[in-house]
CSV table of N, CA and C in Angstrom, one decimal:
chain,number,residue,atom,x,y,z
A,1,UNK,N,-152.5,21.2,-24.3
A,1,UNK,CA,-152.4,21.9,-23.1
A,1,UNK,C,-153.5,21.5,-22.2
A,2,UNK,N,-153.2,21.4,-21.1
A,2,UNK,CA,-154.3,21.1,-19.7
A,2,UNK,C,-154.9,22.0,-19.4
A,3,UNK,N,-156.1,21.6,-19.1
A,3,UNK,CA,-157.9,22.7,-18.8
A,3,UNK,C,-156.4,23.3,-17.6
A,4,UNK,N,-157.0,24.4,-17.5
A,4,UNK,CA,-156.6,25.3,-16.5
A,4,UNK,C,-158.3,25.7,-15.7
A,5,UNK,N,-158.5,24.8,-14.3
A,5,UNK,CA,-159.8,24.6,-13.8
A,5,UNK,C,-159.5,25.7,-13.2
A,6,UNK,N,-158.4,25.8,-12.1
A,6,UNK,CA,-158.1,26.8,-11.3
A,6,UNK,C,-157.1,27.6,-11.2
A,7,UNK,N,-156.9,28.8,-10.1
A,7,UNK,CA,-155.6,29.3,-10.7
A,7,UNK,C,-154.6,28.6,-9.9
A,8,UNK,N,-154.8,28.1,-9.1
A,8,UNK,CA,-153.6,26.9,-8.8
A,8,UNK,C,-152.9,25.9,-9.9
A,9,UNK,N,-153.8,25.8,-10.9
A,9,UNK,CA,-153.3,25.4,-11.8
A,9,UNK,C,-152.1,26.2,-12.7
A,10,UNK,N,-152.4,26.9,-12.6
A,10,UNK,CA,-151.3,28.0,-13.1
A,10,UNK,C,-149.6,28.2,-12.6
A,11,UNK,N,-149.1,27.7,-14.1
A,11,UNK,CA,-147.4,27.7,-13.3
A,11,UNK,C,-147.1,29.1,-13.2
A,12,UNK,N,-147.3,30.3,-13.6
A,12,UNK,CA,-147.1,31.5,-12.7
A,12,UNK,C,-147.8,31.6,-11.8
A,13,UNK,N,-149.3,31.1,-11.5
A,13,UNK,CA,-149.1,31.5,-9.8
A,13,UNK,C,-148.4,30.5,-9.1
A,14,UNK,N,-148.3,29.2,-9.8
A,14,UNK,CA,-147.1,28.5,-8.7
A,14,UNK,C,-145.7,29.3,-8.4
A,15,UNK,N,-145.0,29.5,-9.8
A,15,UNK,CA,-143.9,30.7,-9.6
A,15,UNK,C,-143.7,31.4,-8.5
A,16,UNK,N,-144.9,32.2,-8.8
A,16,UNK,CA,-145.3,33.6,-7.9
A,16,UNK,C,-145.3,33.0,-6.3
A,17,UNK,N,-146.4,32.2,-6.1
A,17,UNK,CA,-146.4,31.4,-4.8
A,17,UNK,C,-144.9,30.7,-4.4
A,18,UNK,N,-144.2,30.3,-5.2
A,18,UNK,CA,-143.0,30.0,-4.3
A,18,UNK,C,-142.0,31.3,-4.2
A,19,UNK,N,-142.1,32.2,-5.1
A,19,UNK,CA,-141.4,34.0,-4.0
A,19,UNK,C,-142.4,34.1,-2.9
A,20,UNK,N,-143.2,34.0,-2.8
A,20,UNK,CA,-144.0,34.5,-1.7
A,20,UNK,C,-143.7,33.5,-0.4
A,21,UNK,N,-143.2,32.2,-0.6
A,21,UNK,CA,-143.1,31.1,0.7
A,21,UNK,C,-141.8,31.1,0.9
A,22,UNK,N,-140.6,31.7,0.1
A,22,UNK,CA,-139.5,31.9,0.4
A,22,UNK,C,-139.3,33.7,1.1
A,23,UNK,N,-140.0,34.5,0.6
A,23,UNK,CA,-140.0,35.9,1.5
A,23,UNK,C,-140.4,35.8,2.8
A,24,UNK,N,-141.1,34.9,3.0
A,24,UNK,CA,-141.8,34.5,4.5
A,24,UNK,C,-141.0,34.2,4.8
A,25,UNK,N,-139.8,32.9,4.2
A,25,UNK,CA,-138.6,32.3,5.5
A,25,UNK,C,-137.9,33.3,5.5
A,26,UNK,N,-137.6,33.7,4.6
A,26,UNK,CA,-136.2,34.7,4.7
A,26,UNK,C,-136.7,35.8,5.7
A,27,UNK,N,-137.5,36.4,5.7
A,27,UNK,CA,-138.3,37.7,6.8
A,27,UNK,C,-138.3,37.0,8.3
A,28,UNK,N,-138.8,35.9,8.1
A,28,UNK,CA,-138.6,35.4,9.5
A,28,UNK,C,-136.7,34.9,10.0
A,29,UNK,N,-136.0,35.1,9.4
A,29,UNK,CA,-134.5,35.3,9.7
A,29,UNK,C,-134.1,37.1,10.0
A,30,UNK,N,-132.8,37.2,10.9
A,30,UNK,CA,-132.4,38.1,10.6
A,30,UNK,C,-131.7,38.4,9.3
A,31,UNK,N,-131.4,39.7,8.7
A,31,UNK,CA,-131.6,40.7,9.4
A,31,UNK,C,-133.2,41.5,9.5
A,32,UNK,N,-133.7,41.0,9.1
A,32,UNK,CA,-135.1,41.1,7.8
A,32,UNK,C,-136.0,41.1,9.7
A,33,UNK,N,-135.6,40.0,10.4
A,33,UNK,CA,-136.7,39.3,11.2
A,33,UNK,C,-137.2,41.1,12.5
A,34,UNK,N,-136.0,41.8,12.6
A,34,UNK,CA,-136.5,42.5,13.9
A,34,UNK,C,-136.5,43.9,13.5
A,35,UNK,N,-136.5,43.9,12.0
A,35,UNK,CA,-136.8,45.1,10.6
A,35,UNK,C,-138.3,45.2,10.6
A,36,UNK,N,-139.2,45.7,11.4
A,36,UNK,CA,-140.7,45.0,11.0
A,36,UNK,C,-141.4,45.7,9.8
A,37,UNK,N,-141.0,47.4,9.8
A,37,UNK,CA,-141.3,47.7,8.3
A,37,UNK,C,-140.9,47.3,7.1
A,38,UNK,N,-139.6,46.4,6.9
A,38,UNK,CA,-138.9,46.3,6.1
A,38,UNK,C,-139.7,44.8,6.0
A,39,UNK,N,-139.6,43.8,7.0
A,39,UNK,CA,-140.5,43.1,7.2
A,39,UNK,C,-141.8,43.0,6.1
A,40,UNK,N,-142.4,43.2,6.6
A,40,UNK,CA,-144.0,44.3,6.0
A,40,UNK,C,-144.0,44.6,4.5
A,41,UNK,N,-143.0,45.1,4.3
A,41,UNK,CA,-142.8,45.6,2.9
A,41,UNK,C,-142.8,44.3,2.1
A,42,UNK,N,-141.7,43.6,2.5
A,42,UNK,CA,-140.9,42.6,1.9
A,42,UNK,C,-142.2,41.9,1.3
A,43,UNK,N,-142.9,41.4,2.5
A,43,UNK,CA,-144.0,40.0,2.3
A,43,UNK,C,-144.7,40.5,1.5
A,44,UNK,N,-145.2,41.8,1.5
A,44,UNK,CA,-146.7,42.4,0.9
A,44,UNK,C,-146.2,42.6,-0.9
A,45,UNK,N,-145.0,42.7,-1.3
A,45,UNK,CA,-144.3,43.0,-2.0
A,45,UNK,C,-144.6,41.7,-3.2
A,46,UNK,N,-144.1,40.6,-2.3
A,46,UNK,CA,-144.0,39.3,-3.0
A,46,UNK,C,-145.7,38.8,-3.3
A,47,UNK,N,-146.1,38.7,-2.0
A,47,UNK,CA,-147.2,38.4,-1.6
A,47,UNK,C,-148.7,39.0,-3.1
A,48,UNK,N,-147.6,40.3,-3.1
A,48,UNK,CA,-148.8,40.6,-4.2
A,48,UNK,C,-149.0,39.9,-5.8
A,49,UNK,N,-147.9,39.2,-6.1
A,49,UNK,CA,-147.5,38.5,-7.5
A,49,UNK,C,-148.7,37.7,-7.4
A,50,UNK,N,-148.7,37.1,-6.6
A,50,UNK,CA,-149.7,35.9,-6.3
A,50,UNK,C,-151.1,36.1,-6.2
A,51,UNK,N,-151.4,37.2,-5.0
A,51,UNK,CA,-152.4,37.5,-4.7
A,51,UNK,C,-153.3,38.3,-6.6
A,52,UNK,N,-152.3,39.1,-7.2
A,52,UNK,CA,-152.8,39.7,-8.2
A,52,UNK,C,-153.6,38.2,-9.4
A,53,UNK,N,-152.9,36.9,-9.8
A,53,UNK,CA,-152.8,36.1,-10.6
A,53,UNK,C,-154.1,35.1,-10.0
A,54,UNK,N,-154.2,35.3,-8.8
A,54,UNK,CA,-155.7,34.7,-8.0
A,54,UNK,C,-156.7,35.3,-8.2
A,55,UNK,N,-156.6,36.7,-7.7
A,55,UNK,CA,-157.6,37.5,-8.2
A,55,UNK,C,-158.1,37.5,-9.2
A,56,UNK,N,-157.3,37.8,-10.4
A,56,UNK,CA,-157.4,38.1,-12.0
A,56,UNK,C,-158.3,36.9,-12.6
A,57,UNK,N,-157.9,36.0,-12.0
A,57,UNK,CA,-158.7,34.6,-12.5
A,57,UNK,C,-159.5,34.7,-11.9
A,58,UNK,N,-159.9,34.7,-10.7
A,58,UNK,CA,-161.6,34.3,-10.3
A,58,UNK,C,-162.3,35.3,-10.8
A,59,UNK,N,-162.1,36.4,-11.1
A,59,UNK,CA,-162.8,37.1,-12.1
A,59,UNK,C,-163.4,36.5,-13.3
A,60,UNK,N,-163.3,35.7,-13.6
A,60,UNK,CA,-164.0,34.5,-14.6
A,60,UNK,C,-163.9,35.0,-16.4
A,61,UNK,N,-163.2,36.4,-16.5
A,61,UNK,CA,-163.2,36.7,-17.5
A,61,UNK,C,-161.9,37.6,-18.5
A,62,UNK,N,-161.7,37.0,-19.9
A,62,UNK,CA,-160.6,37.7,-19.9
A,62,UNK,C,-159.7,38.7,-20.0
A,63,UNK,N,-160.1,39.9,-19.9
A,63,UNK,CA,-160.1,41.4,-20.0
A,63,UNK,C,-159.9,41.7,-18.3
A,64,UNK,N,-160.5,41.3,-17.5
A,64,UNK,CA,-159.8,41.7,-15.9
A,64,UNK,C,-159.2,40.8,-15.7
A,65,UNK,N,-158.8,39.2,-16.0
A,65,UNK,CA,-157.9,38.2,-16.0
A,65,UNK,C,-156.6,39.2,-16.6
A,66,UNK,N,-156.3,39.8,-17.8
A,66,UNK,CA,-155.1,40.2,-18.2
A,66,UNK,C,-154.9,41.4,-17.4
A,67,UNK,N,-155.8,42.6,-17.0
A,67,UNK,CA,-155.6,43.8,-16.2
A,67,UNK,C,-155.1,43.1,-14.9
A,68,UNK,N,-155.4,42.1,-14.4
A,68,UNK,CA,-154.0,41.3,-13.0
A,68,UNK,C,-153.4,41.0,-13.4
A,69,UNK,N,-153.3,40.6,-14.4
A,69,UNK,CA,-151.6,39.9,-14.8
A,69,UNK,C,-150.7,40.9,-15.1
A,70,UNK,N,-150.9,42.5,-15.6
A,70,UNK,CA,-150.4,43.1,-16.0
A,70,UNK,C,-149.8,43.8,-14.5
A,71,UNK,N,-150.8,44.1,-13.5
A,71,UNK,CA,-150.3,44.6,-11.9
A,71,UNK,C,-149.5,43.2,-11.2
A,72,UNK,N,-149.7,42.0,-11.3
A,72,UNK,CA,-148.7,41.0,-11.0
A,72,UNK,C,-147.5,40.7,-11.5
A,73,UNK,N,-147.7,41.6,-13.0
A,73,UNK,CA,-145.7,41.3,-13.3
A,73,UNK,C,-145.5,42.7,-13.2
A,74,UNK,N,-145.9,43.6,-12.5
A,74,UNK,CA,-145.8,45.2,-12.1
A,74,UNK,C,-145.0,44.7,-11.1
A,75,UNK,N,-145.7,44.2,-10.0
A,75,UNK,CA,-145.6,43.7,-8.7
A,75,UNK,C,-144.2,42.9,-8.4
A,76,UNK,N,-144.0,42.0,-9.7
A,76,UNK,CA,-143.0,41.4,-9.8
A,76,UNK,C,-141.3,42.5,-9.8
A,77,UNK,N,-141.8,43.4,-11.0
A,77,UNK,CA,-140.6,44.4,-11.1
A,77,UNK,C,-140.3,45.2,-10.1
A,78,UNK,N,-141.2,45.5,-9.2
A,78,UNK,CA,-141.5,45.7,-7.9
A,78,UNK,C,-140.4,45.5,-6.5
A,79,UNK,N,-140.8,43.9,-6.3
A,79,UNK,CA,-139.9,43.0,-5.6
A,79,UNK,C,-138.5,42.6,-6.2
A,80,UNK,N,-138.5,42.5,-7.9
A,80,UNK,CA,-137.3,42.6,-7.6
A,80,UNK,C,-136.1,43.6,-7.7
A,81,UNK,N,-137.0,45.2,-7.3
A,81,UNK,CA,-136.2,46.1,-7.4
A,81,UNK,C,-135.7,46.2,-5.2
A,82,UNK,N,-137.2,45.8,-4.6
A,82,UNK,CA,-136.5,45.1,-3.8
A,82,UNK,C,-135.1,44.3,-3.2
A,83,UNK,N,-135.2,43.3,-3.9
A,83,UNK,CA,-133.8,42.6,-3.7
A,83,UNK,C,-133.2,43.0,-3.8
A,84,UNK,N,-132.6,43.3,-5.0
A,84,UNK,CA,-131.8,44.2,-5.8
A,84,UNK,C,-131.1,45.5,-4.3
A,85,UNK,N,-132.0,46.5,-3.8
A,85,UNK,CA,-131.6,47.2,-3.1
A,85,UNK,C,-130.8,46.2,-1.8
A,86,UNK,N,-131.7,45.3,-1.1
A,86,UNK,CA,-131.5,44.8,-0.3
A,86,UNK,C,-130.4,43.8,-0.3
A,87,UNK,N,-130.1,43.1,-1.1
A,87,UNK,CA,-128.8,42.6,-1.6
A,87,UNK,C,-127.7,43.3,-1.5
A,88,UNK,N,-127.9,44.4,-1.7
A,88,UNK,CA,-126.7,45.5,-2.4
A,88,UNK,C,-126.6,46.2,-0.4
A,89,UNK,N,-127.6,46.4,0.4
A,89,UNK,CA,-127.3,47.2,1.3
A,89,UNK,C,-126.9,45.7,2.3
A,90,UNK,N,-127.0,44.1,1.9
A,90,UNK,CA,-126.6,43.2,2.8
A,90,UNK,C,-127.7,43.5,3.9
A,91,UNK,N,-128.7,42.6,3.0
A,91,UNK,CA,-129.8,42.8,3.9
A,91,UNK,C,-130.7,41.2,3.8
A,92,UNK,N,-129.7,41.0,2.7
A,92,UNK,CA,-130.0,39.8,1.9
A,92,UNK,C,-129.2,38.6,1.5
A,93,UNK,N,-129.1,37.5,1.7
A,93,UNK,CA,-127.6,36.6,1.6
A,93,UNK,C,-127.9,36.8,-0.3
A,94,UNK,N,-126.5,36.7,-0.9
A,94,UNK,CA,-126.4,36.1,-2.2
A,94,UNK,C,-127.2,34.7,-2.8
A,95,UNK,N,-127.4,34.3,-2.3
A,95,UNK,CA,-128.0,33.0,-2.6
A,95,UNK,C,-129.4,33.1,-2.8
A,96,UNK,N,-130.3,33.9,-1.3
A,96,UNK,CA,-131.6,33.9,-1.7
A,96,UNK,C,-131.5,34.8,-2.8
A,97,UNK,N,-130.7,36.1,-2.7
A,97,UNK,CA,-131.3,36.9,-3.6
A,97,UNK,C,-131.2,36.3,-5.2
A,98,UNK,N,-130.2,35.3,-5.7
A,98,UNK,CA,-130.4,34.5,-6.6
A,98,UNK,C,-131.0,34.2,-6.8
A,99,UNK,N,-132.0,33.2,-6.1
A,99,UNK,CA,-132.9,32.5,-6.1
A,99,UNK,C,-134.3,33.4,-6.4
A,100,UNK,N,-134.3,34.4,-5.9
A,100,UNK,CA,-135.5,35.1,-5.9
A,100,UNK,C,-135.7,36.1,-6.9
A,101,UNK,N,-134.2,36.5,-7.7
A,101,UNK,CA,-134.5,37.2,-8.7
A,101,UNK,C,-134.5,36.4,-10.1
A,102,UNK,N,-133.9,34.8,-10.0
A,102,UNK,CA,-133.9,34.1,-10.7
A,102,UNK,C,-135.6,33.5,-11.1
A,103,UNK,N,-136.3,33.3,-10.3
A,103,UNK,CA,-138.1,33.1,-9.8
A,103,UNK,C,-138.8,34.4,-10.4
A,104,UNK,N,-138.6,35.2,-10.1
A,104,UNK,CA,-139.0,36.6,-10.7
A,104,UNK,C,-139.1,37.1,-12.4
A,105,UNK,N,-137.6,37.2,-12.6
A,105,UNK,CA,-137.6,37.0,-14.2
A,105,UNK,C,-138.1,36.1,-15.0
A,106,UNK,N,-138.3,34.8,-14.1
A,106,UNK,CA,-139.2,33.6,-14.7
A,106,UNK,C,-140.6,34.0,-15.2
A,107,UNK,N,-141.2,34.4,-14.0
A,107,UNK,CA,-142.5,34.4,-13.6
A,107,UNK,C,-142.7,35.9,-14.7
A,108,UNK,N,-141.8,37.2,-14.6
A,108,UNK,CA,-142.3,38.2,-15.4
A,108,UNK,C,-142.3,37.8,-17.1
A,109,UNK,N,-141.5,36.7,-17.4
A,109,UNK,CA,-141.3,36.3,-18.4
A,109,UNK,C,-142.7,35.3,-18.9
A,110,UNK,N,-142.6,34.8,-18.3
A,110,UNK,CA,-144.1,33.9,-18.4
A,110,UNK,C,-145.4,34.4,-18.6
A,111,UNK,N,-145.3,35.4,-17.1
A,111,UNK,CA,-146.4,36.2,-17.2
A,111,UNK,C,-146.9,37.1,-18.8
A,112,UNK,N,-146.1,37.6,-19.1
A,112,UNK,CA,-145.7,38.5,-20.6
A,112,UNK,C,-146.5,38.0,-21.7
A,113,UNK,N,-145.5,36.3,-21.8
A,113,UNK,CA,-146.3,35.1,-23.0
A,113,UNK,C,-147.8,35.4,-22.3
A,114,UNK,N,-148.0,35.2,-21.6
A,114,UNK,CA,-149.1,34.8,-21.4
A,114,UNK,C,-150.1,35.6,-21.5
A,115,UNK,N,-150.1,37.0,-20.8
A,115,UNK,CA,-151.0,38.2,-21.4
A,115,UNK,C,-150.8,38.6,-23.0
A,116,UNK,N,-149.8,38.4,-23.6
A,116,UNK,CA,-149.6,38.4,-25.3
A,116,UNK,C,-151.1,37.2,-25.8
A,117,UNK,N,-151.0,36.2,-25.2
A,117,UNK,CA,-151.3,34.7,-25.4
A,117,UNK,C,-152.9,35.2,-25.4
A,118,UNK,N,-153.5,35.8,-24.1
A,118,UNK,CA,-155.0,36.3,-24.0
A,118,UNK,C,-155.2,37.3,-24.6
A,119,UNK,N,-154.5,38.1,-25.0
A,119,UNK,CA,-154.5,39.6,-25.7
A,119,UNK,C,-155.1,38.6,-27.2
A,120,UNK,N,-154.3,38.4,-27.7
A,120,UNK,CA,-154.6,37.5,-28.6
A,120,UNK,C,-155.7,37.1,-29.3
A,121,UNK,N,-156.1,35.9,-28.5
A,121,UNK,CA,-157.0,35.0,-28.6
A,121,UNK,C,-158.2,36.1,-28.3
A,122,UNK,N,-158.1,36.9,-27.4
A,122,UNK,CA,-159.6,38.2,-27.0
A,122,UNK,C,-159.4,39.0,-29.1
A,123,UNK,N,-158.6,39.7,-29.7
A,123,UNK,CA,-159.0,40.1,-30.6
A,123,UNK,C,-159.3,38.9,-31.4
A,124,UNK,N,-158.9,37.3,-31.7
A,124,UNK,CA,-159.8,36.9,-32.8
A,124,UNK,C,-160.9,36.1,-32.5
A,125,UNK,N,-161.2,36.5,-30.8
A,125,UNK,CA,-162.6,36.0,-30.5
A,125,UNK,C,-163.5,37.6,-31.4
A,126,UNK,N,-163.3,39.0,-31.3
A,126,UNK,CA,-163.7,40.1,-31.6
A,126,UNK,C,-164.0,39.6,-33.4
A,127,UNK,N,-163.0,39.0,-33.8
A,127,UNK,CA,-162.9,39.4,-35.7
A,127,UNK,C,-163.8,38.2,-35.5
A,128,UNK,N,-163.5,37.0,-35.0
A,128,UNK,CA,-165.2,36.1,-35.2
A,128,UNK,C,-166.3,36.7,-35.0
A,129,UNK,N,-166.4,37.3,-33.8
A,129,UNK,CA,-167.7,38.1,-33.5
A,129,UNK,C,-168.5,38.9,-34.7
A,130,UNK,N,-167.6,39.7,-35.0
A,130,UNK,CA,-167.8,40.7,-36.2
A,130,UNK,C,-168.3,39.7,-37.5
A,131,UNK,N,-167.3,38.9,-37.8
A,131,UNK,CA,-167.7,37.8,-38.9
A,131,UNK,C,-169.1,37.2,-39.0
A,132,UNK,N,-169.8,36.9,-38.0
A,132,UNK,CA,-170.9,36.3,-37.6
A,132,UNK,C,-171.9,37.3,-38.2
């Protein structure tokens, strides 16, 4: 596996970062574009997957690294309960909303392994501890 230096390195915040550069185009289209609370919602919605998985990591440690991951795949079920409405009220073409709940379920999926994966490794750093 590759040093993970930054959280850019991270294929869920890449994930997460491309819902969030595709909420921006789609918001800036109608019907989304002259909706400005709906607008607003949308971006802050997506925007937060990302923003949570950045945060979490520069925290430098991993017990508030997993407490963002756990509010970023929150965040995730979140937006795509979004779509989901917005799709259904045609608010949303079929395609992005594909796209974006297909990106979603990824990213909540990943995200999951991945807090399992630090959950983890944090209790047999603890049984080492104790062992010492």
């Amino acid at each position: 596996m590759a040093k993970i230096e930054k959280f850019e390195d991270l294929e869920i915040w890449q994930l997460a970062k491309e819902v969030g550069v595709e909420a921006y185009r789609i918001s800036d289209l109608e019907p989304m574009k002259s909706d400005f609370g709906l607008k607003d919602q949308f971006r802050r919605a997506a925007m937060s997957m990302s923003d949570n998985v950045a945060e979490g990591f520069e925290y430098n440690n991993n017990p508030d690294f997993i407490r963002f991951l756990v509010y970023a795949k929150g965040s995730s079920g979140e937006f795509r309960n979004k779509i989901i409405v917005l799709e259904e009220a045609k608010k949303l073409s079929i395609d992005d909303f594909k796209f974006l709940y297909a990106k979603c379920v990824e990213f909540s999926s990943k995200t999951k392994r991945f807090i399992d994966y630090l959950r983890d490794f944090e209790k047999k750093k603890k049984v080492l501890k104790k062992g010492t």
